[in-house]
Amino acid sequence: EKYANVLPTPNSSTPGFKRPKMAMFQYFKGKVSDFKDRAAKEITSEELHAYYEKNKDIRYRERKPPVTDGGADETKSPETSAEGTQSENGKSGDASGGDAKPSDDGQKSSETEGDKKPAPAAAGGKKSSRTVPASSLRLVALAQKADDKPAPADGTSKAADTTVADKPTDTPAEEKPAADAATETSDGAAPPADTAAAEKPSEKQKEATYEPFEKVEEEIRSTLAGEKAGSLIRDTFDRVGRKIREYGRARSSYEAHKGEDKDLTPPEELDVPALVSGEPLEPHETSLISADEAVANTDLGKSFTEPLPGRNGWQSVPFVEIGFPDRLYNPEPTEDNDGNVYLSWKVQETPEGVPDFDEVRKEVIRALKLVEARKLALAEAEKLAKETRKAEKPLIELFAGREGIEVVDTGAFTWMTIGNVPFDPTANQPHLSPVHGVEAPGKEFMDAVFDSSPDQVRVAMNEPKTIAYVIRVKGFEPPRDELQHEFLLDDFRKYAPLAMEGQQDGYLGWIRWLEQQAGVTWLQPGIPNRRGDN
């Protein structure tokens, strides 16, 4: 009775005997790569050339490497490798370090024996290893009027000199065309021929060069195949989806009117495999499952919708949030992180409800046994921990070969982690890190690990409280003071979601306290038990 109206939660130590909402799904599954291969075979030579001509100015200009200040090809310079860019002090941007060797003046240098002539010395007499990209700006000679006075030798300047252009003279000098003025030097003479030539690019310089079509043909084919594959998938899903919805409407109409019209016949059942005959899609069907079971046991349950714009940017919706609330025979497309696409629809469902005691008798007995078994498991773990502290030996040495005991080296792990899969609905939400060799680690386990000191022996249970662990930490990296400093500098929003569970617990505790203070008694059965209370 205590947990009759509590829904079971995965990896929770709190029992729950209420039956969750269950649903059965049919779905098609296909690989994007199969659609892409099919589309690639249908691309013609004319389409490839047309795409090249249309996009060559944007995508296929010839890629020329920047020129270093010594005129050498950048790709031949060790300080501009793919792993990192050599900075001025010689330290490599790659975490693994560079091939830098100390030079005569004590500075690290990226020059190696046999390199080309070094670049001109920079200010201060030090050699510069910077890469100078080709500039789109050109130097021009500035015109100076003959009557302009040179600046004083002492470097001072009068304020009137800076504003003389704003005040017109009584007898303006003969104006010269801007083009002529721009090409005069300070003494009024024409600039040298090589300077004038440098200012005006030749026709050859103006001409853009492109990657040869043959070099980028396969790249274009792959791009077009990807676009066509997306269209093929959408067209196929639209066509199949219309037939499924038509059948759903016919079935719904039959169910609504079959009691009134005894001669009414049900619609012909869908031939699901025939709907995608000839398409790279496989038909599947689930049993009656809950949302938690769908996520844990099916590939469909791990899929999500295509990213759509929302309040917080582009977001995807997990399958269980659309599939279970949705109506029957309403197909929805989803995808997963492995390059699979799905078209699924619900064909049957049962509502959540409280079962009879006889129906869940075995589950109740098992839950009671687990509660009592935890005490025995913890007592045994404390006994092993005491033996470890007394022996002052690593666990692997102390318990190696002992029957019934498994010693695992977990390797390094963090308390929390953040995903990095683009558009993954949970990518930006911090969650407990997986730990090698530990089944469902939870807050109790992580508290024991990160609140201990190196070589300290602790005991903790996992999240569902089914296994008791004896834990010995080897060490921490980086030190705690460095982590605290980094925490203070980071934006609090990075860590805010970590407090959500604590905030929720605090809020529910406050509600319980208010109820007790006010003497509230719930007459509607099950209301308090939704929070797992008595």
Short mmCIF file of C-alpha atoms in Angstrom, two decimals:
data_model
loop_
_atom_site.label_atom_id
_atom_site.label_comp_id
_atom_site.label_asym_id
_atom_site.label_seq_id
_atom_site.Cartn_x
_atom_site.Cartn_y
_atom_site.Cartn_z
CA GLU A 1 0.00 0.00 0.00
CA LYS A 2 2.88 2.38 0.75
CA TYR A 3 4.24 2.26 -2.81
CA ALA A 4 1.13 1.15 -4.72
CA ASN A 5 0.66 4.54 -6.36
CA VAL A 6 4.38 5.25 -7.00
CA LEU A 7 5.66 4.85 -10.54
CA PRO A 8 8.87 2.81 -10.83
CA THR A 9 11.97 4.82 -11.78
CA PRO A 10 15.07 3.29 -13.41
CA ASN A 11 18.02 2.90 -11.02
CA SER A 12 15.97 4.16 -8.09
CA SER A 13 16.17 2.50 -4.69
CA THR A 14 12.54 3.45 -3.97
CA PRO A 15 10.02 0.74 -4.95
CA GLY A 16 7.13 1.59 -7.24
CA PHE A 17 4.26 -0.73 -8.15
CA LYS A 18 2.05 1.57 -10.19
CA ARG A 19 1.83 0.53 -13.83
CA PRO A 20 3.12 3.24 -16.18
CA LYS A 21 1.50 4.06 -19.50
CA MET A 22 2.40 1.39 -22.05
CA ALA A 23 2.39 1.59 -25.83
CA MET A 24 3.14 -0.57 -28.86
CA PHE A 25 4.83 0.93 -31.94
CA GLN A 26 5.43 -0.04 -35.51
CA TYR A 27 8.25 1.70 -37.34
CA PHE A 28 10.55 1.74 -40.33
CA LYS A 29 14.29 2.11 -39.89
CA GLY A 30 16.82 3.00 -42.56
CA LYS A 31 20.38 4.26 -42.91
CA VAL A 32 21.03 7.66 -44.43
CA SER A 33 24.11 6.17 -46.08
CA ASP A 34 21.92 3.69 -48.03
CA PHE A 35 19.79 6.53 -49.40
CA LYS A 36 22.94 8.49 -50.21
CA ASP A 37 24.46 5.56 -52.15
CA ARG A 38 21.25 5.18 -54.10
CA ALA A 39 21.12 8.90 -54.89
CA ALA A 40 24.78 8.98 -55.97
CA LYS A 41 24.09 6.44 -58.74
CA GLU A 42 21.40 8.70 -60.22
CA ILE A 43 23.54 11.87 -60.47
CA THR A 44 24.38 12.79 -64.07
CA SER A 45 27.51 14.42 -65.48
CA GLU A 46 25.45 17.47 -66.45
CA GLU A 47 24.33 17.95 -62.83
CA LEU A 48 27.92 17.74 -61.61
CA HIS A 49 29.17 20.35 -64.10
CA ALA A 50 26.19 22.62 -63.46
CA TYR A 51 26.84 22.56 -59.70
CA TYR A 52 30.54 23.28 -60.28
CA GLU A 53 29.83 26.30 -62.48
CA LYS A 54 27.22 27.64 -60.08
CA ASN A 55 29.36 27.34 -56.96
CA LYS A 56 32.95 27.63 -58.16
CA ASP A 57 33.31 31.27 -57.09
CA ILE A 58 32.26 30.37 -53.55
CA ARG A 59 33.57 26.87 -53.00
CA TYR A 60 36.20 25.96 -55.57
CA ARG A 61 38.65 28.83 -55.88
CA GLU A 62 42.21 27.59 -56.01
CA ARG A 63 43.54 27.31 -52.49
CA LYS A 64 46.91 29.04 -52.28
CA PRO A 65 48.86 28.87 -49.01
CA PRO A 66 49.78 32.19 -47.35
CA VAL A 67 53.30 33.50 -47.95
CA THR A 68 55.68 33.91 -45.02
CA ASP A 69 57.59 37.12 -44.51
CA GLY A 70 60.63 35.43 -46.05
CA GLY A 71 58.67 34.58 -49.19
CA ALA A 72 58.74 30.84 -48.50
CA ASP A 73 55.73 28.57 -48.88
CA GLU A 74 53.93 28.32 -45.56
CA THR A 75 53.52 24.58 -45.85
CA LYS A 76 57.32 24.18 -45.71
CA SER A 77 57.61 26.03 -42.41
CA PRO A 78 57.63 23.88 -39.26
CA GLU A 79 55.95 26.56 -37.19
CA THR A 80 52.71 26.33 -39.18
CA SER A 81 52.01 22.61 -39.05
CA ALA A 82 48.50 21.19 -38.79
CA GLU A 83 48.94 20.45 -35.11
CA GLY A 84 49.57 23.98 -33.94
CA THR A 85 50.96 27.41 -34.80
CA GLN A 86 54.34 28.43 -33.46
CA SER A 87 53.98 31.54 -31.33
CA GLU A 88 56.54 34.26 -30.91
CA ASN A 89 58.13 32.76 -27.83
CA GLY A 90 58.57 29.43 -29.55
CA LYS A 91 55.94 27.42 -27.61
CA SER A 92 53.78 25.18 -29.75
CA GLY A 93 49.99 25.51 -29.73
CA ASP A 94 49.71 21.71 -29.71
CA ALA A 95 49.35 20.18 -26.27
CA SER A 96 51.94 17.55 -27.13
CA GLY A 97 54.62 20.19 -27.74
CA GLY A 98 56.60 20.99 -30.85
CA ASP A 99 59.98 20.17 -32.39
CA ALA A 100 61.44 23.52 -31.26
CA LYS A 101 65.15 23.69 -30.39
CA PRO A 102 66.83 26.40 -28.32
CA SER A 103 68.71 28.99 -30.37
CA ASP A 104 71.95 30.73 -29.51
CA ASP A 105 70.22 33.63 -27.76
CA GLY A 106 68.34 31.34 -25.40
CA GLN A 107 64.96 31.78 -27.12
CA LYS A 108 63.12 28.76 -28.51
CA SER A 109 63.17 28.79 -32.26
CA SER A 110 61.19 26.83 -34.80
CA GLU A 111 64.05 27.00 -37.31
CA THR A 112 65.87 23.77 -38.03
CA GLU A 113 69.08 23.21 -39.92
CA GLY A 114 68.61 23.30 -43.66
CA ASP A 115 65.72 25.76 -43.52
CA LYS A 116 65.47 28.54 -46.05
CA LYS A 117 66.87 31.99 -45.44
CA PRO A 118 65.37 33.42 -42.22
CA ALA A 119 62.91 36.30 -42.31
CA PRO A 120 64.15 39.85 -41.71
CA ALA A 121 64.86 40.68 -38.10
CA ALA A 122 61.97 42.15 -36.16
CA ALA A 123 62.17 45.03 -33.70
CA GLY A 124 64.58 44.37 -30.88
CA GLY A 125 66.85 42.20 -33.02
CA LYS A 126 64.79 39.02 -32.57
CA LYS A 127 63.82 36.90 -35.50
CA SER A 128 60.13 36.74 -36.18
CA SER A 129 58.43 33.45 -36.98
CA ARG A 130 55.05 35.00 -37.71
CA THR A 131 53.21 34.10 -40.86
CA VAL A 132 52.29 37.11 -42.98
CA PRO A 133 49.17 36.47 -45.08
CA ALA A 134 48.73 38.10 -48.44
CA SER A 135 47.04 41.44 -47.88
CA SER A 136 44.15 42.79 -49.94
CA LEU A 137 45.36 46.38 -49.29
CA ARG A 138 47.91 48.26 -51.43
CA LEU A 139 50.21 51.07 -50.39
CA VAL A 140 49.64 54.38 -52.16
CA ALA A 141 51.66 57.64 -52.25
CA LEU A 142 49.96 60.48 -50.43
CA ALA A 143 50.02 63.91 -52.14
CA GLN A 144 51.52 66.83 -50.28
CA LYS A 145 50.99 70.45 -51.32
CA ALA A 146 54.07 72.44 -52.18
CA ASP A 147 53.27 75.12 -49.62
CA ASP A 148 52.87 72.61 -46.76
CA LYS A 149 55.43 73.23 -44.08
CA PRO A 150 57.51 70.32 -42.91
CA ALA A 151 57.11 69.25 -39.33
CA PRO A 152 59.46 70.85 -36.81
CA ALA A 153 62.63 68.92 -36.11
CA ASP A 154 61.80 68.61 -32.45
CA GLY A 155 58.67 66.63 -33.25
CA THR A 156 56.26 69.25 -31.91
CA SER A 157 53.23 70.37 -33.88
CA LYS A 158 50.98 73.41 -33.66
CA ALA A 159 47.23 72.98 -33.40
CA ALA A 160 46.67 75.30 -36.33
CA ASP A 161 48.63 73.00 -38.59
CA THR A 162 46.16 70.17 -38.02
CA THR A 163 43.14 72.27 -39.03
CA VAL A 164 44.46 74.21 -41.96
CA ALA A 165 42.45 72.11 -44.40
CA ASP A 166 39.22 73.25 -42.75
CA LYS A 167 39.90 76.94 -43.50
CA PRO A 168 39.75 77.94 -47.17
CA THR A 169 42.39 80.34 -48.50
CA ASP A 170 41.51 83.61 -50.24
CA THR A 171 43.18 82.48 -53.47
CA PRO A 172 42.88 78.73 -53.80
CA ALA A 173 45.62 77.01 -55.74
CA GLU A 174 44.90 75.46 -59.06
CA GLU A 175 43.11 72.20 -58.40
CA LYS A 176 44.44 69.03 -59.91
CA PRO A 177 42.45 65.92 -60.69
CA ALA A 178 42.34 63.48 -57.78
CA ALA A 179 44.00 60.78 -59.84
CA ASP A 180 46.97 63.04 -60.57
CA ALA A 181 47.27 64.18 -56.99
CA ALA A 182 47.23 60.61 -55.72
CA THR A 183 50.18 59.71 -57.93
CA GLU A 184 52.46 62.61 -56.98
CA THR A 185 55.20 62.30 -54.44
CA SER A 186 55.97 64.92 -51.81
CA ASP A 187 58.09 66.95 -54.23
CA GLY A 188 55.41 66.92 -56.94
CA ALA A 189 57.24 64.43 -59.13
CA ALA A 190 55.72 61.23 -60.47
CA PRO A 191 56.40 58.10 -58.43
CA PRO A 192 58.91 55.56 -59.68
CA ALA A 193 57.70 53.18 -62.36
CA ASP A 194 57.88 50.08 -60.16
CA THR A 195 55.73 51.76 -57.49
CA ALA A 196 53.07 52.74 -59.99
CA ALA A 197 53.06 49.23 -61.40
CA ALA A 198 52.66 47.77 -57.93
CA GLU A 199 49.64 49.99 -57.28
CA LYS A 200 47.71 48.75 -60.31
CA PRO A 201 47.22 44.97 -60.46
CA SER A 202 47.69 43.34 -63.79
CA GLU A 203 44.88 41.60 -65.66
CA LYS A 204 46.47 38.29 -64.79
CA GLN A 205 46.29 39.14 -61.09
CA LYS A 206 42.63 40.03 -61.43
CA GLU A 207 41.82 36.69 -63.03
CA ALA A 208 40.50 34.19 -60.50
CA THR A 209 41.77 30.62 -60.72
CA TYR A 210 39.74 27.56 -59.73
CA GLU A 211 40.32 24.00 -58.68
CA PRO A 212 40.06 21.69 -61.70
CA PHE A 213 36.66 20.02 -62.02
CA GLU A 214 38.27 16.57 -62.00
CA LYS A 215 39.84 17.31 -58.62
CA VAL A 216 36.54 18.22 -56.92
CA GLU A 217 34.18 15.94 -58.86
CA GLU A 218 33.79 13.36 -56.09
CA GLU A 219 33.32 16.09 -53.51
CA ILE A 220 30.49 17.54 -55.60
CA ARG A 221 28.98 14.09 -56.09
CA SER A 222 28.96 13.50 -52.33
CA THR A 223 27.36 16.91 -51.69
CA LEU A 224 24.63 16.35 -54.27
CA ALA A 225 24.06 12.79 -53.05
CA GLY A 226 23.51 14.10 -49.52
CA GLU A 227 20.98 16.67 -50.72
CA LYS A 228 19.15 14.13 -52.87
CA ALA A 229 19.17 11.56 -50.04
CA GLY A 230 17.38 14.04 -47.77
CA SER A 231 14.75 14.62 -50.46
CA LEU A 232 14.32 10.87 -51.03
CA ILE A 233 13.78 10.24 -47.32
CA ARG A 234 11.25 13.08 -46.99
CA ASP A 235 9.34 12.01 -50.11
CA THR A 236 9.24 8.38 -48.99
CA PHE A 237 8.12 9.24 -45.46
CA ASP A 238 5.44 11.62 -46.79
CA ARG A 239 4.07 8.99 -49.17
CA VAL A 240 4.04 6.21 -46.55
CA GLY A 241 2.78 8.55 -43.85
CA ARG A 242 -0.29 9.52 -45.90
CA LYS A 243 -1.30 5.86 -46.26
CA ILE A 244 -0.86 5.20 -42.54
CA ARG A 245 -2.93 8.24 -41.57
CA GLU A 246 -5.67 7.23 -44.02
CA TYR A 247 -5.80 3.79 -42.42
CA GLY A 248 -5.85 5.39 -38.94
CA ARG A 249 -8.84 7.59 -39.83
CA ALA A 250 -10.72 4.63 -41.32
CA ARG A 251 -10.00 2.52 -38.23
CA SER A 252 -11.04 5.33 -35.88
CA SER A 253 -14.30 5.78 -37.79
CA TYR A 254 -15.00 2.04 -37.59
CA GLU A 255 -14.38 1.93 -33.82
CA ALA A 256 -16.70 4.91 -33.28
CA HIS A 257 -19.63 3.54 -35.33
CA LYS A 258 -19.37 -0.25 -35.12
CA GLY A 259 -21.86 -0.34 -32.22
CA GLU A 260 -24.48 1.53 -34.25
CA ASP A 261 -24.04 -0.28 -37.57
CA LYS A 262 -23.82 -4.04 -37.25
CA ASP A 263 -23.05 -4.41 -40.97
CA LEU A 264 -20.02 -2.12 -40.78
CA THR A 265 -16.79 -3.91 -41.71
CA PRO A 266 -13.35 -3.02 -40.33
CA PRO A 267 -10.80 -1.53 -42.74
CA GLU A 268 -8.35 -3.88 -44.40
CA GLU A 269 -5.24 -4.33 -42.27
CA LEU A 270 -2.11 -2.54 -43.38
CA ASP A 271 0.50 -4.59 -45.21
CA VAL A 272 3.37 -2.82 -43.48
CA PRO A 273 6.31 -4.35 -45.42
CA ALA A 274 4.58 -3.61 -48.74
CA LEU A 275 4.46 0.10 -47.90
CA VAL A 276 8.22 0.40 -48.39
CA SER A 277 8.80 -2.27 -51.02
CA GLY A 278 11.96 -1.39 -52.95
CA GLU A 279 13.07 1.22 -50.38
CA PRO A 280 16.12 0.80 -48.08
CA LEU A 281 13.85 0.63 -45.01
CA GLU A 282 13.22 -2.23 -42.57
CA PRO A 283 9.86 -2.74 -40.79
CA HIS A 284 9.89 -3.30 -37.00
CA GLU A 285 7.38 -3.67 -34.18
CA THR A 286 7.75 -3.35 -30.41
CA SER A 287 5.84 -5.07 -27.64
CA LEU A 288 3.82 -3.06 -25.12
CA ILE A 289 6.56 -1.02 -23.45
CA SER A 290 6.88 1.97 -21.12
CA ALA A 291 8.82 5.10 -21.99
CA ASP A 292 11.72 4.01 -19.77
CA GLU A 293 11.82 0.60 -21.43
CA ALA A 294 11.75 2.22 -24.86
CA VAL A 295 14.85 4.30 -24.06
CA ALA A 296 16.70 1.42 -22.39
CA ASN A 297 15.86 -1.43 -24.76
CA THR A 298 15.06 -0.08 -28.25
CA ASP A 299 16.93 1.88 -30.90
CA LEU A 300 13.73 3.83 -31.64
CA GLY A 301 13.57 5.06 -28.05
CA LYS A 302 16.99 6.70 -28.41
CA SER A 303 16.01 8.72 -31.48
CA PHE A 304 14.83 12.34 -31.62
CA THR A 305 13.25 14.82 -33.99
CA GLU A 306 15.15 16.94 -36.49
CA PRO A 307 16.47 20.10 -34.75
CA LEU A 308 13.89 22.87 -34.83
CA PRO A 309 14.11 26.51 -33.69
CA GLY A 310 12.77 27.10 -30.21
CA ARG A 311 13.00 29.47 -27.26
CA ASN A 312 16.49 28.34 -26.36
CA GLY A 313 17.84 27.98 -29.90
CA TRP A 314 17.78 24.90 -32.07
CA GLN A 315 16.44 21.92 -30.13
CA SER A 316 15.46 18.32 -30.76
CA VAL A 317 12.61 16.49 -29.01
CA PRO A 318 13.26 12.92 -27.76
CA PHE A 319 11.07 10.22 -29.29
CA VAL A 320 9.38 9.32 -25.99
CA GLU A 321 8.11 12.90 -25.58
CA ILE A 322 6.21 12.75 -28.88
CA GLY A 323 5.58 9.03 -29.41
CA PHE A 324 3.79 8.21 -26.14
CA PRO A 325 1.49 11.28 -25.91
CA ASP A 326 0.68 11.13 -29.64
CA ARG A 327 -2.54 9.66 -31.03
CA LEU A 328 -2.73 6.26 -32.74
CA TYR A 329 -1.56 5.87 -36.35
CA ASN A 330 0.07 9.28 -36.59
CA PRO A 331 3.56 8.64 -38.06
CA GLU A 332 6.43 10.83 -36.87
CA PRO A 333 9.96 10.98 -38.38
CA THR A 334 12.98 10.84 -36.05
CA GLU A 335 16.71 10.21 -36.36
CA ASP A 336 19.58 9.11 -34.13
CA ASN A 337 23.26 9.86 -33.69
CA ASP A 338 24.32 6.78 -35.67
CA GLY A 339 22.98 8.00 -39.01
CA ASN A 340 19.65 6.16 -38.87
CA VAL A 341 16.20 7.54 -39.72
CA TYR A 342 12.86 6.29 -38.38
CA LEU A 343 9.19 6.64 -39.23
CA SER A 344 7.12 5.37 -36.28
CA TRP A 345 3.49 5.31 -35.22
CA LYS A 346 1.61 4.03 -32.17
CA VAL A 347 -0.78 1.12 -32.75
CA GLN A 348 -1.88 0.26 -29.19
CA GLU A 349 -1.71 1.74 -25.68
CA THR A 350 -2.77 1.09 -22.10
CA PRO A 351 -3.18 3.84 -19.47
CA GLU A 352 -1.23 3.98 -16.22
CA GLY A 353 -2.98 2.56 -13.17
CA VAL A 354 -2.64 0.85 -9.80
CA PRO A 355 -2.63 -2.97 -10.13
CA ASP A 356 -4.25 -5.46 -7.76
CA PHE A 357 -1.99 -6.84 -5.01
CA ASP A 358 -2.14 -10.39 -6.39
CA GLU A 359 -0.87 -9.10 -9.75
CA VAL A 360 2.31 -7.65 -8.22
CA ARG A 361 2.80 -10.00 -5.27
CA LYS A 362 6.14 -11.35 -6.60
CA GLU A 363 7.45 -7.82 -7.19
CA VAL A 364 6.51 -6.81 -3.64
CA ILE A 365 8.33 -9.82 -2.16
CA ARG A 366 11.45 -9.07 -4.22
CA ALA A 367 11.42 -5.40 -3.12
CA LEU A 368 11.19 -6.41 0.55
CA LYS A 369 14.08 -8.84 0.15
CA LEU A 370 16.23 -6.11 -1.46
CA VAL A 371 15.63 -3.76 1.47
CA GLU A 372 16.82 -6.39 3.95
CA ALA A 373 19.70 -7.56 1.73
CA ARG A 374 21.21 -4.05 1.64
CA LYS A 375 21.97 -4.27 5.36
CA LEU A 376 23.87 -7.53 4.84
CA ALA A 377 25.79 -6.20 1.83
CA LEU A 378 26.87 -3.04 3.67
CA ALA A 379 27.99 -5.06 6.69
CA GLU A 380 30.15 -7.29 4.48
CA ALA A 381 31.63 -4.28 2.68
CA GLU A 382 32.53 -2.59 6.00
CA LYS A 383 34.26 -5.82 7.08
CA LEU A 384 36.40 -5.82 3.91
CA ALA A 385 37.15 -2.11 4.29
CA LYS A 386 38.38 -2.65 7.86
CA GLU A 387 40.67 -5.44 6.64
CA THR A 388 42.03 -3.12 3.92
CA ARG A 389 42.78 -0.28 6.35
CA LYS A 390 44.63 -2.66 8.67
CA ALA A 391 46.72 -4.26 5.91
CA GLU A 392 47.61 -0.91 4.27
CA LYS A 393 47.92 -2.60 0.89
CA PRO A 394 46.32 -1.87 -2.48
CA LEU A 395 43.07 -3.75 -3.02
CA ILE A 396 44.49 -5.71 -5.96
CA GLU A 397 47.27 -7.13 -3.76
CA LEU A 398 45.06 -7.86 -0.80
CA PHE A 399 42.11 -9.52 -2.54
CA ALA A 400 43.64 -10.96 -5.72
CA GLY A 401 42.34 -14.47 -6.27
CA ARG A 402 39.93 -14.38 -3.35
CA GLU A 403 36.68 -16.11 -4.31
CA GLY A 404 33.58 -13.94 -4.66
CA ILE A 405 35.51 -10.65 -4.74
CA GLU A 406 36.27 -8.67 -7.90
CA VAL A 407 38.81 -5.85 -7.86
CA VAL A 408 38.45 -3.25 -10.64
CA ASP A 409 40.78 -0.40 -11.62
CA THR A 410 38.32 2.25 -12.79
CA GLY A 411 40.86 4.58 -14.38
CA ALA A 412 40.43 8.35 -14.11
CA PHE A 413 36.91 9.81 -14.17
CA THR A 414 35.11 13.04 -13.33
CA TRP A 415 32.04 13.44 -11.15
CA MET A 416 29.97 15.06 -13.88
CA THR A 417 30.26 15.31 -17.64
CA ILE A 418 28.62 17.16 -20.54
CA GLY A 419 27.85 15.59 -23.90
CA ASN A 420 29.28 16.93 -27.15
CA VAL A 421 26.93 15.53 -29.80
CA PRO A 422 25.43 18.32 -31.94
CA PHE A 423 21.66 18.80 -31.48
CA ASP A 424 21.55 16.01 -28.89
CA PRO A 425 18.66 17.02 -26.56
CA THR A 426 20.78 16.18 -23.48
CA ALA A 427 24.13 17.41 -24.85
CA ASN A 428 24.28 20.58 -22.72
CA GLN A 429 22.90 19.03 -19.55
CA PRO A 430 25.54 17.85 -17.04
CA HIS A 431 25.05 14.31 -15.84
CA LEU A 432 26.92 11.72 -13.78
CA SER A 433 29.94 10.30 -15.55
CA PRO A 434 30.05 6.57 -16.29
CA VAL A 435 32.65 4.71 -14.25
CA HIS A 436 34.40 1.65 -15.61
CA GLY A 437 33.50 -1.45 -13.59
CA VAL A 438 30.83 0.29 -11.50
CA GLU A 439 27.17 -0.48 -12.18
CA ALA A 440 24.93 2.62 -12.07
CA PRO A 441 27.09 4.88 -9.87
CA GLY A 442 25.04 7.51 -8.09
CA LYS A 443 25.40 10.48 -5.75
CA GLU A 444 26.36 8.32 -2.75
CA PHE A 445 29.19 6.68 -4.72
CA MET A 446 30.49 10.01 -6.09
CA ASP A 447 30.29 11.64 -2.65
CA ALA A 448 32.41 8.85 -1.19
CA VAL A 449 35.02 9.16 -3.95
CA PHE A 450 35.42 12.92 -4.15
CA ASP A 451 35.12 13.64 -0.42
CA SER A 452 37.94 11.22 0.42
CA SER A 453 41.69 11.74 0.35
CA PRO A 454 44.24 9.60 -1.54
CA ASP A 455 44.58 6.06 -0.13
CA GLN A 456 41.57 6.56 2.15
CA VAL A 457 39.19 3.56 2.16
CA ARG A 458 35.44 4.24 1.93
CA VAL A 459 32.25 2.18 1.51
CA ALA A 460 29.31 3.24 -0.69
CA MET A 461 26.41 1.69 -2.56
CA ASN A 462 25.41 2.29 -6.15
CA GLU A 463 22.31 4.27 -7.18
CA PRO A 464 19.71 1.44 -6.99
CA LYS A 465 21.41 0.15 -3.82
CA THR A 466 21.97 -3.31 -5.25
CA ILE A 467 25.79 -3.43 -4.86
CA ALA A 468 28.05 -2.26 -2.02
CA TYR A 469 31.54 -1.09 -3.06
CA VAL A 470 34.79 -0.79 -1.13
CA ILE A 471 36.60 2.22 -2.63
CA ARG A 472 40.23 3.33 -2.45
CA VAL A 473 41.21 6.50 -4.34
CA LYS A 474 44.69 6.63 -5.85
CA GLY A 475 44.83 10.39 -6.35
CA PHE A 476 43.28 13.56 -7.77
CA GLU A 477 44.30 15.74 -10.70
CA PRO A 478 44.36 18.73 -10.89
CA PRO A 479 44.58 19.81 -7.21
CA ARG A 480 41.41 20.97 -5.49
CA ASP A 481 42.55 24.62 -5.20
CA GLU A 482 43.00 24.82 -8.99
CA LEU A 483 39.52 23.41 -9.54
CA GLN A 484 38.04 25.88 -7.08
CA HIS A 485 39.78 28.79 -8.85
CA GLU A 486 38.44 27.60 -12.22
CA PHE A 487 34.94 27.24 -10.74
CA LEU A 488 34.96 30.82 -9.49
CA LEU A 489 35.97 32.16 -12.90
CA ASP A 490 33.40 30.18 -14.92
CA ASP A 491 29.89 31.42 -15.70
CA PHE A 492 27.53 30.09 -13.00
CA ARG A 493 25.07 28.97 -15.69
CA LYS A 494 27.52 26.23 -16.64
CA TYR A 495 26.95 24.59 -13.25
CA ALA A 496 23.39 25.73 -12.44
CA PRO A 497 21.69 22.52 -13.70
CA LEU A 498 23.69 20.54 -11.13
CA ALA A 499 21.63 22.16 -8.38
CA MET A 500 18.23 21.33 -9.90
CA GLU A 501 17.83 18.04 -8.00
CA GLY A 502 18.75 19.70 -4.71
CA GLN A 503 16.37 22.58 -5.40
CA GLN A 504 13.54 20.14 -6.14
CA ASP A 505 14.23 18.15 -2.96
CA GLY A 506 14.26 21.36 -0.95
CA TYR A 507 10.99 22.54 -2.47
CA LEU A 508 9.21 19.22 -1.81
CA GLY A 509 10.56 19.19 1.75
CA TRP A 510 9.15 22.69 2.28
CA ILE A 511 5.73 21.56 0.95
CA ARG A 512 5.73 18.58 3.36
CA TRP A 513 6.63 20.89 6.26
CA LEU A 514 3.77 23.26 5.34
CA GLU A 515 1.33 20.34 5.22
CA GLN A 516 2.46 19.12 8.64
CA GLN A 517 2.26 22.60 10.16
CA ALA A 518 -1.22 23.15 8.74
CA GLY A 519 -2.43 19.66 9.63
CA VAL A 520 -3.40 18.89 6.03
CA THR A 521 -4.82 15.43 5.34
CA TRP A 522 -5.29 14.41 1.72
CA LEU A 523 -8.66 12.77 1.14
CA GLN A 524 -7.92 11.92 -2.49
CA PRO A 525 -5.95 8.63 -2.46
CA GLY A 526 -2.43 8.63 -3.78
CA ILE A 527 -1.66 12.37 -3.82
CA PRO A 528 1.16 12.25 -1.21
CA ASN A 529 2.43 8.93 -2.55
CA ARG A 530 3.33 10.51 -5.87
CA ARG A 531 6.29 11.90 -3.99
CA GLY A 532 7.00 8.55 -2.35
CA ASP A 533 5.65 9.64 1.08
CA ASN A 534 3.41 7.78 3.48
#
